[in-house]
Amino acid sequence: MSFNELGLDPSLVRAVQARGFREPTPVQSEAIPEILLGHDVWASARTGSGKTAAFLLPVLQTLSQPRSQRERPLRGLVLAPTRELAAQVSEEAAAYGALLPDPVVVRLLVGGGSVDAQRLALRGGADLIVATPGRLIDLLEREVIRLDALEILVLDEADRLLSLGFAAAIERIVQATPASRQTLMFSATFPPAVQALAEQSLQQPVKINIDSGQMPEHDRIEQRAISVGTARRTALLRELLRTHAWSRVLVFVATTRAADQIVAHLTRDGVQAAALHGELSPSARTGALTGFEEGRLQVLVATDLAARGLDIDQLPAVVNYDLPRSPTDYLHRVGRTGRAGHRGVAVTLVTAETASHLRLIEKRHKLSLPREVIPGFEPTEPAPAPPAPTGHRPDPHGGIKGKRKSKKDRLREAAARAAKS
Ligand code: ADP
Ligand code: MG
């Protein structure tokens, strides 16, 4: 299959070839023609398999087609769960959109930025907006934007957007759009809990399923688990940085506080590190990610804010310092490495406390990771408790380490997360 056979405008084909894409990935070959035909698409394909271009190229081409002469109504909307992902997607959209014979005007609307600046940026009109749900609703309420002429709605990381914390916002946004719109949903995972919700917003969707929910192959991402004492994890992280020639490492932690503490520790040791989490100022968030992407920082210590969608060029390693809440989060975290045909390694630190939760994650993904012990970092804690009784599953939205949180706690946390988006 070649990019020439998908029905794309020659300007877009030249653009992807100039980026070094030799042939479309499977999700691109399947989704692009369907989207150009105007169908709703529900696509699931592995992390790093090129889903962004799979929706952006045909969406931009559709939006570039002749429009009515009057004002410039908003015709396309892409929603993403975090500012950082929205920014990446909008950059890519703007780059492709500018190349079309009839260029597509793209604007980014995310939390953190000033509403007035965004209002100003929308003055001349936009064809496509890439947004996080919270800020979009804000601008809808202020009547800065309207969605009544919307032709295409895209949910990137759709299962995240349809899950607790975002679902209500998405429903409001969907209700502000015409029923005649084309709807596209993309993700690497679609847990059963969100499937019914997804169906509600789609009309006779073409379902594309390329290894849905599957972990990346082992030859692309090597997964490791290292047993260690809870208190020795930062020292072990230092040791791993010393013994591996990783140009960059993305370290995932469970809390903003842990992120800050680990960064302080690494910085004291002379490691170039920064934190990325929702309690930081917008400029600190941008500075951390840009510094990491541009190679000025070797280590980025992040919460699950960074688990979804981010495409960091040639990231060789991910470390789970704390375990992710759910098997789904595990898959997305690990999927930050080993992208676009590159190889990567994902190292999970496991303690006596988290051993049973990691076993659940492995079971769900049909993995069996040998437990390594690094000399000098042997776990000295008491042996782990026997495996949890079968049937016990960690709540996908619940606490870390398999502890269950009350529904109220979960709702409160989800609302807080969504408000920060
Ligand atoms: P996903 O959304 O599926 O996780 P992305 O769209 O972020 O993946 O793409 C992952 C990486 O693959 C990006 O760096 C992107 O530039 C690259 N890529 C996308 N399409 C192709 C292609 N056809 N050939 C080679 N690389 C590609
Ligand atoms: Mg993506």
Coordinates of C-alpha atoms and ligand atoms in Angstrom, one line a residue:
M1 CA 0.0 0.0 0.0
S2 CA 1.3 3.5 -0.8
F3 CA 0.2 6.9 0.3
N4 CA -0.8 7.6 -3.3
E5 CA -3.6 5.0 -3.2
L6 CA -5.5 6.4 -0.3
G7 CA -7.3 9.3 -2.1
L8 CA -5.1 12.0 -0.5
D9 CA -4.3 15.3 -2.0
P10 CA -0.9 15.3 -3.7
S11 CA 0.2 18.1 -1.4
L12 CA -0.4 15.8 1.7
V13 CA 1.3 12.8 0.0
R14 CA 4.4 15.0 -0.6
A15 CA 4.3 16.2 3.0
V16 CA 4.3 12.7 4.6
Q17 CA 7.0 11.6 2.2
A18 CA 9.1 14.6 3.1
R19 CA 8.7 13.5 6.8
G20 CA 10.2 10.2 5.8
F21 CA 7.0 8.1 6.0
R22 CA 7.6 5.5 3.3
E23 CA 4.3 3.8 3.5
P24 CA 1.1 4.2 5.5
T25 CA 0.8 2.2 8.7
P26 CA -2.1 -0.3 8.8
V27 CA -4.4 2.0 10.7
Q28 CA -3.7 4.8 8.2
S29 CA -4.4 2.6 5.1
E30 CA -7.7 1.5 6.6
A31 CA -8.9 4.7 8.2
I32 CA -7.9 7.4 5.6
P33 CA -10.2 6.2 2.7
E34 CA -13.2 5.7 5.1
I35 CA -12.8 9.1 6.6
L36 CA -12.5 10.7 3.2
L37 CA -15.8 9.0 2.3
G38 CA -17.5 10.7 5.2
H39 CA -18.0 7.7 7.4
D40 CA -17.9 7.6 11.1
V41 CA -14.8 5.7 12.2
W42 CA -14.0 3.9 15.4
A43 CA -10.4 2.9 15.3
S44 CA -8.3 1.0 17.7
A45 CA -4.6 0.4 17.0
R46 CA -1.5 0.1 19.1
T47 CA 0.4 2.9 20.7
G48 CA 2.8 4.6 18.3
S49 CA 1.1 3.2 15.1
G50 CA 0.4 6.6 13.5
K51 CA -3.1 7.2 14.5
T52 CA -2.6 11.0 14.5
A53 CA -1.9 11.2 10.8
A54 CA -4.7 8.6 10.2
F55 CA -7.3 11.1 11.3
L56 CA -5.6 14.4 10.6
L57 CA -4.7 13.9 6.9
P58 CA -8.3 13.1 5.8
V59 CA -9.9 15.6 8.2
L60 CA -7.7 18.4 6.9
Q61 CA -8.4 17.5 3.3
T62 CA -12.2 17.4 3.9
L63 CA -12.0 20.8 5.7
S64 CA -10.0 22.3 2.9
Q65 CA -12.7 21.8 0.3
P66 CA -14.5 24.9 -0.9
R67 CA -16.7 26.4 1.8
S68 CA -19.4 29.0 1.7
Q69 CA -18.2 32.5 1.2
R70 CA -19.7 34.2 4.2
E71 CA -18.0 34.0 7.5
R72 CA -15.6 31.2 8.4
P73 CA -17.6 28.8 10.6
L74 CA -15.8 26.3 12.7
R75 CA -16.0 23.0 10.8
G76 CA -13.7 20.6 12.6
L77 CA -12.9 19.9 16.2
V78 CA -10.3 17.5 17.7
L79 CA -10.5 16.8 21.4
A80 CA -7.6 15.4 23.4
P81 CA -7.4 14.7 27.2
T82 CA -4.3 16.9 28.0
R83 CA -2.9 20.2 26.9
E84 CA 0.4 18.6 26.0
L85 CA -1.2 16.1 23.6
A86 CA -3.6 18.8 22.2
A87 CA -0.5 21.0 21.5
Q88 CA 1.3 18.2 19.6
V89 CA -1.8 17.3 17.5
S90 CA -2.4 20.9 16.7
E91 CA 1.2 21.5 15.6
E92 CA 1.0 18.6 13.3
A93 CA -2.4 19.7 12.0
A94 CA -1.2 23.2 11.3
A95 CA 1.9 21.9 9.5
Y96 CA -0.1 19.7 7.1
G97 CA -3.0 22.2 6.9
A98 CA -0.8 25.0 5.6
L99 CA 0.3 22.9 2.7
L100 CA -3.1 22.2 1.1
P101 CA -4.0 24.2 -2.0
D102 CA -6.8 25.8 0.1
P103 CA -5.0 26.1 3.5
V104 CA -6.8 25.0 6.6
V105 CA -6.6 27.4 9.6
V106 CA -5.9 25.5 12.8
R107 CA -6.1 26.9 16.4
L108 CA -5.2 25.3 19.7
L109 CA -7.5 25.9 22.7
V110 CA -6.3 24.6 26.0
G111 CA -6.4 25.4 29.6
G112 CA -3.6 27.5 31.1
G113 CA -3.5 30.0 28.2
S114 CA -5.3 33.3 28.5
V115 CA -8.9 33.2 27.4
D116 CA -8.6 36.7 25.9
A117 CA -5.6 35.7 23.8
Q118 CA -7.5 32.7 22.6
R119 CA -10.5 34.9 21.9
L120 CA -8.3 37.2 19.8
A121 CA -6.7 34.3 18.0
L122 CA -10.2 33.2 16.9
R123 CA -11.1 36.6 15.5
G124 CA -10.3 35.7 11.9
G125 CA -12.1 32.4 12.2
A126 CA -10.7 28.9 12.2
D127 CA -11.5 25.8 10.3
L128 CA -10.2 23.3 12.8
I129 CA -9.8 23.6 16.5
V130 CA -7.7 21.3 18.7
A131 CA -8.9 21.5 22.3
T132 CA -9.1 20.0 25.7
P133 CA -12.7 19.6 26.9
G134 CA -12.5 22.0 29.9
R135 CA -11.3 25.0 28.0
L136 CA -13.7 24.3 25.1
I137 CA -16.7 24.3 27.4
D138 CA -15.5 27.5 29.0
L139 CA -15.3 29.2 25.5
L140 CA -18.7 27.7 24.5
E141 CA -20.3 29.2 27.6
R142 CA -18.7 32.6 27.0
E143 CA -20.1 32.3 23.4
V144 CA -16.6 32.8 22.0
I145 CA -17.1 29.8 19.8
R146 CA -20.1 27.9 18.4
L147 CA -20.2 24.3 17.2
D148 CA -23.5 24.5 15.2
A149 CA -21.7 24.3 11.9
L150 CA -19.4 21.5 12.9
E151 CA -18.9 18.9 10.3
I152 CA -16.2 16.7 11.9
L153 CA -15.6 15.8 15.5
V154 CA -12.6 13.7 16.5
L155 CA -11.9 12.2 19.9
D156 CA -8.2 11.3 20.3
E157 CA -7.6 8.9 23.2
A158 CA -11.4 8.4 22.9
D159 CA -11.7 5.9 25.8
R160 CA -10.0 8.3 28.2
L161 CA -12.4 11.1 27.0
L162 CA -15.4 8.9 27.5
S163 CA -14.3 7.8 31.0
L164 CA -15.2 9.2 34.3
G165 CA -14.0 12.8 34.7
F166 CA -14.5 13.7 31.1
A167 CA -17.7 12.0 30.0
A168 CA -20.0 14.7 31.1
A169 CA -18.0 17.4 29.4
I170 CA -17.9 15.4 26.2
E171 CA -21.6 14.9 26.3
R172 CA -22.1 18.6 26.5
I173 CA -19.8 19.3 23.6
V174 CA -21.4 16.6 21.5
Q175 CA -24.8 18.1 22.2
A176 CA -23.7 21.5 20.9
T177 CA -22.8 19.9 17.5
P178 CA -25.2 19.1 14.7
A179 CA -26.4 15.5 14.5
S180 CA -25.3 15.4 10.9
R181 CA -21.6 15.6 11.9
Q182 CA -19.0 12.9 11.1
T183 CA -17.5 11.5 14.3
L184 CA -14.1 9.7 14.6
M185 CA -12.7 8.0 17.7
F186 CA -9.2 6.8 18.0
S187 CA -7.3 5.0 20.8
A188 CA -5.0 2.1 21.6
T189 CA -7.6 0.8 24.1
F190 CA -11.4 0.7 24.3
P191 CA -12.2 -1.0 27.6
P192 CA -15.8 -2.5 27.7
A193 CA -16.9 0.2 30.2
V194 CA -16.8 2.9 27.6
Q195 CA -17.9 1.1 24.5
A196 CA -21.6 1.7 25.0
L197 CA -21.0 5.5 25.4
A198 CA -18.8 5.5 22.3
E199 CA -21.6 3.8 20.3
Q200 CA -24.1 6.6 21.3
S201 CA -22.1 9.3 19.6
L202 CA -21.3 7.3 16.4
Q203 CA -23.5 6.6 13.4
Q204 CA -23.0 3.2 11.7
P205 CA -19.2 3.5 12.3
V206 CA -16.7 1.7 10.3
K207 CA -14.8 -0.3 13.0
I208 CA -11.1 -0.6 12.6
N209 CA -9.4 -2.9 15.0
I210 CA -5.7 -3.5 14.7
D211 CA -4.5 -5.4 17.7
S212 CA -6.9 -3.5 20.0
G213 CA -5.7 -3.4 23.6
Q214 CA -2.6 -5.5 22.8
M215 CA 0.7 -4.7 24.3
P216 CA 3.4 -3.8 21.8
E217 CA 5.5 -6.8 20.6
H218 CA 8.4 -7.7 22.8
D219 CA 10.9 -7.1 20.0
R220 CA 9.8 -3.5 19.9
I221 CA 9.4 -2.8 23.6
E222 CA 11.3 -4.9 26.1
Q223 CA 9.4 -5.1 29.3
R224 CA 11.3 -5.6 32.6
A225 CA 10.3 -5.8 36.3
I226 CA 12.8 -5.2 39.0
S227 CA 12.1 -6.0 42.7
V228 CA 13.3 -3.4 45.1
G229 CA 12.5 -2.0 48.5
T230 CA 10.2 0.9 48.5
A231 CA 12.7 3.3 50.1
R232 CA 15.5 2.3 47.7
R233 CA 13.7 3.1 44.4
T234 CA 15.3 6.5 43.9
A235 CA 18.7 5.1 44.5
L236 CA 17.9 2.3 42.0
L237 CA 16.7 4.8 39.5
R238 CA 20.1 6.6 39.8
E239 CA 21.8 3.2 39.3
L240 CA 19.8 2.5 36.2
L241 CA 20.7 5.9 34.8
R242 CA 24.3 5.2 35.5
T243 CA 24.4 1.7 34.0
H244 CA 22.2 2.3 30.9
A245 CA 23.2 4.6 28.1
W246 CA 19.7 6.0 28.0
S247 CA 19.7 9.4 26.4
R248 CA 16.4 10.1 27.9
V249 CA 14.0 8.5 30.4
L250 CA 10.4 9.1 31.2
V251 CA 9.7 8.1 34.8
F252 CA 6.1 7.6 35.9
V253 CA 5.0 8.2 39.5
A254 CA 1.6 8.2 41.2
T255 CA 1.6 11.7 42.8
T256 CA 2.7 15.2 42.0
R257 CA 4.6 15.2 45.3
A258 CA 6.6 12.1 44.4
A259 CA 7.4 13.7 41.1
D260 CA 8.8 16.8 42.8
Q261 CA 10.7 14.9 45.4
I262 CA 12.4 12.6 42.9
V263 CA 13.3 15.6 40.7
A264 CA 14.8 17.4 43.7
H265 CA 16.9 14.3 44.5
L266 CA 18.1 13.8 40.9
T267 CA 18.9 17.5 40.5
R268 CA 21.0 17.3 43.7
D269 CA 22.9 14.5 42.1
G270 CA 23.6 16.5 39.0
V271 CA 21.0 14.8 36.7
Q272 CA 19.1 17.2 34.4
A273 CA 15.6 16.4 35.4
A274 CA 12.2 18.1 35.6
A275 CA 8.7 17.2 36.8
L276 CA 5.5 17.2 34.6
H277 CA 2.2 17.2 36.4
G278 CA -1.0 19.0 36.8
E279 CA -0.1 21.2 39.8
L280 CA 2.6 23.0 37.8
S281 CA 2.2 26.4 36.2
P282 CA 1.4 26.3 32.4
S283 CA 4.9 27.6 31.6
A284 CA 6.6 25.0 33.9
R285 CA 4.6 22.3 32.1
T286 CA 5.6 23.5 28.7
G287 CA 9.2 24.1 29.8
A288 CA 9.5 20.6 31.2
L289 CA 8.2 18.9 28.1
T290 CA 10.1 21.1 25.6
G291 CA 13.3 20.7 27.6
F292 CA 12.9 16.9 27.5
E293 CA 12.0 16.8 23.8
E294 CA 14.9 19.0 22.9
G295 CA 17.4 16.9 24.9
R296 CA 18.3 19.5 27.6
L297 CA 16.7 17.2 30.2
Q298 CA 17.6 13.6 30.6
V299 CA 14.8 12.7 32.9
L300 CA 11.2 13.7 33.0
V301 CA 9.3 12.6 36.1
A302 CA 5.6 12.6 35.3
T303 CA 2.2 11.6 36.5
D304 CA -0.2 9.8 34.2
L305 CA -0.7 13.2 32.6
A306 CA 2.0 12.1 30.3
A307 CA 0.7 8.5 29.8
R308 CA -1.6 9.3 26.9
G309 CA -0.7 10.0 23.3
L310 CA 2.5 12.0 23.7
D311 CA 4.9 11.4 20.9
I312 CA 8.4 12.0 22.1
D313 CA 10.9 11.5 19.4
Q314 CA 13.2 8.5 20.1
L315 CA 12.5 8.0 23.7
P316 CA 14.5 4.9 24.6
A317 CA 13.1 4.1 28.1
V318 CA 10.1 4.4 30.4
V319 CA 10.3 3.6 34.1
N320 CA 7.3 2.8 36.2
Y321 CA 8.6 4.1 39.6
D322 CA 5.1 3.7 40.9
L323 CA 2.7 1.2 39.3
P324 CA 0.0 2.6 37.1
R325 CA -3.6 2.4 38.5
S326 CA -4.9 0.0 35.8
P327 CA -3.7 -2.4 33.1
T328 CA -4.9 0.2 30.5
D329 CA -2.7 2.9 32.0
Y330 CA 0.2 0.4 32.0
L331 CA -0.2 -0.1 28.3
H332 CA -0.4 3.6 27.5
R333 CA 2.7 4.4 29.7
V334 CA 4.8 1.7 28.2
G335 CA 3.6 2.9 24.7
R336 CA 5.5 6.2 25.1
T337 CA 8.6 4.3 24.0
G338 CA 9.1 2.0 21.0
R339 CA 7.3 4.3 18.6
A340 CA 7.4 4.7 14.9
G341 CA 9.5 1.5 14.4
H342 CA 12.0 2.4 17.1
R343 CA 12.9 0.0 19.9
G344 CA 12.4 0.8 23.6
V345 CA 12.5 -0.6 27.1
A346 CA 10.0 -0.3 29.9
V347 CA 11.2 -1.0 33.4
T348 CA 8.7 -1.5 36.2
L349 CA 9.9 -1.2 39.8
V350 CA 8.0 -3.6 42.0
T351 CA 7.9 -3.7 45.8
A352 CA 6.4 -6.1 48.3
E353 CA 3.4 -3.8 48.6
T354 CA 2.8 -3.6 44.8
A355 CA 3.6 -7.1 43.9
S356 CA 0.0 -8.4 43.7
H357 CA -1.1 -5.3 41.7
L358 CA 1.6 -6.0 39.1
R359 CA 0.5 -9.6 38.9
L360 CA -3.0 -8.4 38.0
I361 CA -1.6 -6.1 35.3
E362 CA 0.5 -8.9 33.9
K363 CA -2.5 -11.3 33.9
R364 CA -4.7 -8.8 32.1
H365 CA -2.0 -8.4 29.4
K366 CA -1.0 -12.1 29.4
L367 CA 2.5 -11.1 30.4
S368 CA 4.9 -12.9 32.7
L369 CA 7.8 -10.6 33.6
P370 CA 10.7 -12.3 35.4
R371 CA 11.5 -10.4 38.6
E372 CA 15.0 -9.1 38.4
V373 CA 17.1 -8.1 41.4
I374 CA 19.9 -5.6 41.0
P375 CA 22.9 -6.4 43.3
G376 CA 23.0 -3.8 46.1
F377 CA 19.2 -3.2 45.7
E378 CA 17.9 -6.5 47.0
P379 CA 14.4 -6.0 48.5
T380 CA 14.7 -6.5 52.2
E381 CA 11.0 -6.2 53.0
P382 CA 9.0 -9.1 54.2
A383 CA 7.8 -11.5 51.5
P384 CA 4.8 -10.4 49.6
A385 CA 1.3 -11.4 50.7
P386 CA -0.2 -14.4 48.8
P387 CA -1.9 -13.6 45.5
A388 CA -5.2 -11.8 45.7
P389 CA -8.2 -14.1 45.4
T390 CA -9.2 -14.6 41.8
G391 CA -12.0 -12.3 40.8
H392 CA -10.5 -9.3 42.6
R393 CA -9.7 -6.7 40.1
P394 CA -8.1 -3.3 40.6
D395 CA -10.6 -0.5 39.9
P396 CA -9.5 1.1 36.6
H397 CA -10.2 4.5 38.0
G398 CA -9.3 3.7 41.6
G399 CA -6.3 4.0 43.8
I400 CA -2.8 2.8 43.2
K401 CA -1.4 -0.5 44.4
G402 CA -4.8 -2.2 44.1
K403 CA -6.3 -0.4 47.0
R404 CA -9.9 0.5 46.4
K405 CA -11.1 4.1 46.8
S406 CA -14.6 5.1 47.6
K407 CA -16.7 6.2 44.7
K408 CA -16.8 9.7 46.1
D409 CA -13.0 9.9 46.2
R410 CA -12.9 8.7 42.6
L411 CA -15.4 11.3 41.4
R412 CA -13.7 14.1 43.3
E413 CA -10.3 13.1 41.8
A414 CA -11.7 12.7 38.3
A415 CA -13.3 16.1 38.5
A416 CA -10.1 17.7 39.7
R417 CA -8.1 16.0 36.9
A418 CA -10.7 17.1 34.3
A419 CA -10.6 20.7 35.6
K420 CA -6.8 20.8 35.0
S421 CA -7.0 19.6 31.4
Ligands
ADP1 P1 -0.3 6.9 17.9 O1 -1.3 8.0 18.0 O2 -0.9 5.7 17.1 O3 0.2 6.5 19.2 P2 1.4 8.8 16.5 O4 0.4 9.2 15.5 O5 1.7 9.7 17.6 O6 1.0 7.3 17.1 O7 2.7 8.4 15.7 C1 3.8 7.8 16.3 C2 5.0 8.1 15.5 O8 5.0 7.5 14.2 C3 5.1 9.6 15.2 O9 6.5 10.0 15.5 C4 4.8 9.8 13.8 O10 5.5 10.8 13.2 C5 5.3 8.4 13.2 N1 4.6 8.0 12.0 C6 3.3 8.2 11.7 N2 2.9 7.6 10.6 C7 4.1 7.0 10.1 C8 4.4 6.3 8.8 N3 3.4 6.1 7.9 N4 5.6 5.9 8.7 C9 6.6 6.2 9.6 N5 6.4 6.8 10.7 C10 5.1 7.3 11.0
MG2 MG -2.1 9.2 19.4

